[in-house]
Amino acid sequence: MKNLKEQSCKDIFKNAYEKRYTWNTDFKGYKGKCTYLFEDNSYEGEFLLGEDFKPEIKNIDEENIKKSIASQLFEVCIHRVKREFNSVHSENNFNLLKSSENGIEMNVSGRNEGDKYRVKDDCINMVYRKIHGTIIEIFVEEFFDTGVGFLSKKYTSQQINPKTLESNSQKIEYKDEFINIGKKDYWILNSRSIKYLNQNQEEEIQKFVFEDLSLLK
């Protein structure tokens, strides 16, 4: 039988997990116009994101820009997939690390040994996960309540070396805006700003804008 702390942490995490915003299972994809802004440069094109989550960027010739836009679309949509809690975390246990004004922090034992999460106000505001041999650490500063689930609106992301546990990338700041399209509460990324320091320790901002959005049938 699980001890009380382990059981309650799992319940707390499950509740927050199930309150994340996800798309309906009948999602067919969407399309629209895309704009990439960096310094004084602007690139405008069109995109189509099918139900296979493979973005297609049109009317932009620069391959690096197309890849950058496509990666943002893919990264956002992959987090909108609805996956039942038990299918993802049935082999994990959640153990209390500490509780503070920032939330309830817990680590994972079992299948995803070493992962950590923090939950506050029914939202997961810290993620510390090993993905493809690298630890990704995310802190969410602000959430957007869609009415049918929460979306991360303002957050930071950084890579951690799993051997030294030291950062091996700079901290990147994200700010997202969303818009509701369709008749079934489909909240779609409207814009994303990415802020970071370049090699000269100067602040740079990339911005992605997605407009004229419509669902595929």
PDB file of C-alpha atoms in Angstrom, residues 20-30 47 49-51 53 72-83 146 148 151 178-181 184-189 213 215:
ATOM      1  CA  ARG A  20      -3.920  21.094 -18.898  1.00  0.00           C
ATOM      2  CA  TYR A  21      -5.568  22.302 -22.090  1.00  0.00           C
ATOM      3  CA  THR A  22      -5.658  19.685 -24.857  1.00  0.00           C
ATOM      4  CA  TRP A  23      -7.364  19.468 -28.238  1.00  0.00           C
ATOM      5  CA  ASN A  24     -10.293  17.182 -28.948  1.00  0.00           C
ATOM      6  CA  THR A  25      -9.465  13.794 -30.433  1.00  0.00           C
ATOM      7  CA  ASP A  26     -11.273  14.741 -33.662  1.00  0.00           C
ATOM      8  CA  PHE A  27      -8.652  17.434 -34.431  1.00  0.00           C
ATOM      9  CA  LYS A  28      -7.899  17.483 -38.179  1.00  0.00           C
ATOM     10  CA  GLY A  29      -5.342  20.293 -38.223  1.00  0.00           C
ATOM     11  CA  TYR A  30      -5.386  23.951 -39.191  1.00  0.00           C
ATOM     12  CA  PHE A  47       1.417  27.125 -43.341  1.00  0.00           C
ATOM     13  CA  LEU A  49      -0.554  21.695 -40.034  1.00  0.00           C
ATOM     14  CA  GLY A  50      -2.302  18.387 -40.647  1.00  0.00           C
ATOM     15  CA  GLU A  51      -3.519  15.827 -38.145  1.00  0.00           C
ATOM     16  CA  PHE A  53       1.419  17.170 -36.882  1.00  0.00           C
ATOM     17  CA  GLN A  72       7.410  26.120 -33.180  1.00  0.00           C
ATOM     18  CA  LEU A  73       4.204  24.761 -34.705  1.00  0.00           C
ATOM     19  CA  PHE A  74       5.224  21.171 -33.986  1.00  0.00           C
ATOM     20  CA  GLU A  75       6.342  21.928 -30.426  1.00  0.00           C
ATOM     21  CA  VAL A  76       3.033  23.581 -29.615  1.00  0.00           C
ATOM     22  CA  CYS A  77       0.747  20.988 -31.194  1.00  0.00           C
ATOM     23  CA  ILE A  78       2.533  17.972 -29.703  1.00  0.00           C
ATOM     24  CA  HIS A  79       1.581  19.310 -26.256  1.00  0.00           C
ATOM     25  CA  ARG A  80      -2.072  19.584 -27.268  1.00  0.00           C
ATOM     26  CA  VAL A  81      -2.423  15.815 -27.732  1.00  0.00           C
ATOM     27  CA  LYS A  82      -4.746  14.329 -25.152  1.00  0.00           C
ATOM     28  CA  ARG A  83      -3.093  11.365 -23.439  1.00  0.00           C
ATOM     29  CA  THR A 146      -9.099  28.830 -21.515  1.00  0.00           C
ATOM     30  CA  VAL A 148     -11.511  24.190 -20.461  1.00  0.00           C
ATOM     31  CA  LEU A 151      -2.012  26.818 -21.147  1.00  0.00           C
ATOM     32  CA  PHE A 178      -3.537  32.326 -28.042  1.00  0.00           C
ATOM     33  CA  ILE A 179      -6.727  32.778 -30.019  1.00  0.00           C
ATOM     34  CA  ASN A 180      -9.902  30.676 -30.055  1.00  0.00           C
ATOM     35  CA  ILE A 181     -11.054  29.395 -33.446  1.00  0.00           C
ATOM     36  CA  LYS A 184     -15.261  23.544 -30.036  1.00  0.00           C
ATOM     37  CA  ASP A 185     -12.877  25.739 -28.063  1.00  0.00           C
ATOM     38  CA  TYR A 186      -9.803  25.194 -30.224  1.00  0.00           C
ATOM     39  CA  TRP A 187      -7.231  27.531 -28.712  1.00  0.00           C
ATOM     40  CA  ILE A 188      -4.411  28.054 -31.204  1.00  0.00           C
ATOM     41  CA  LEU A 189      -1.040  29.806 -30.880  1.00  0.00           C
ATOM     42  CA  LEU A 213      -6.292  30.735 -38.804  1.00  0.00           C
ATOM     43  CA  LEU A 215      -9.477  24.524 -38.973  1.00  0.00           C
TER      44      LEU A 215
END
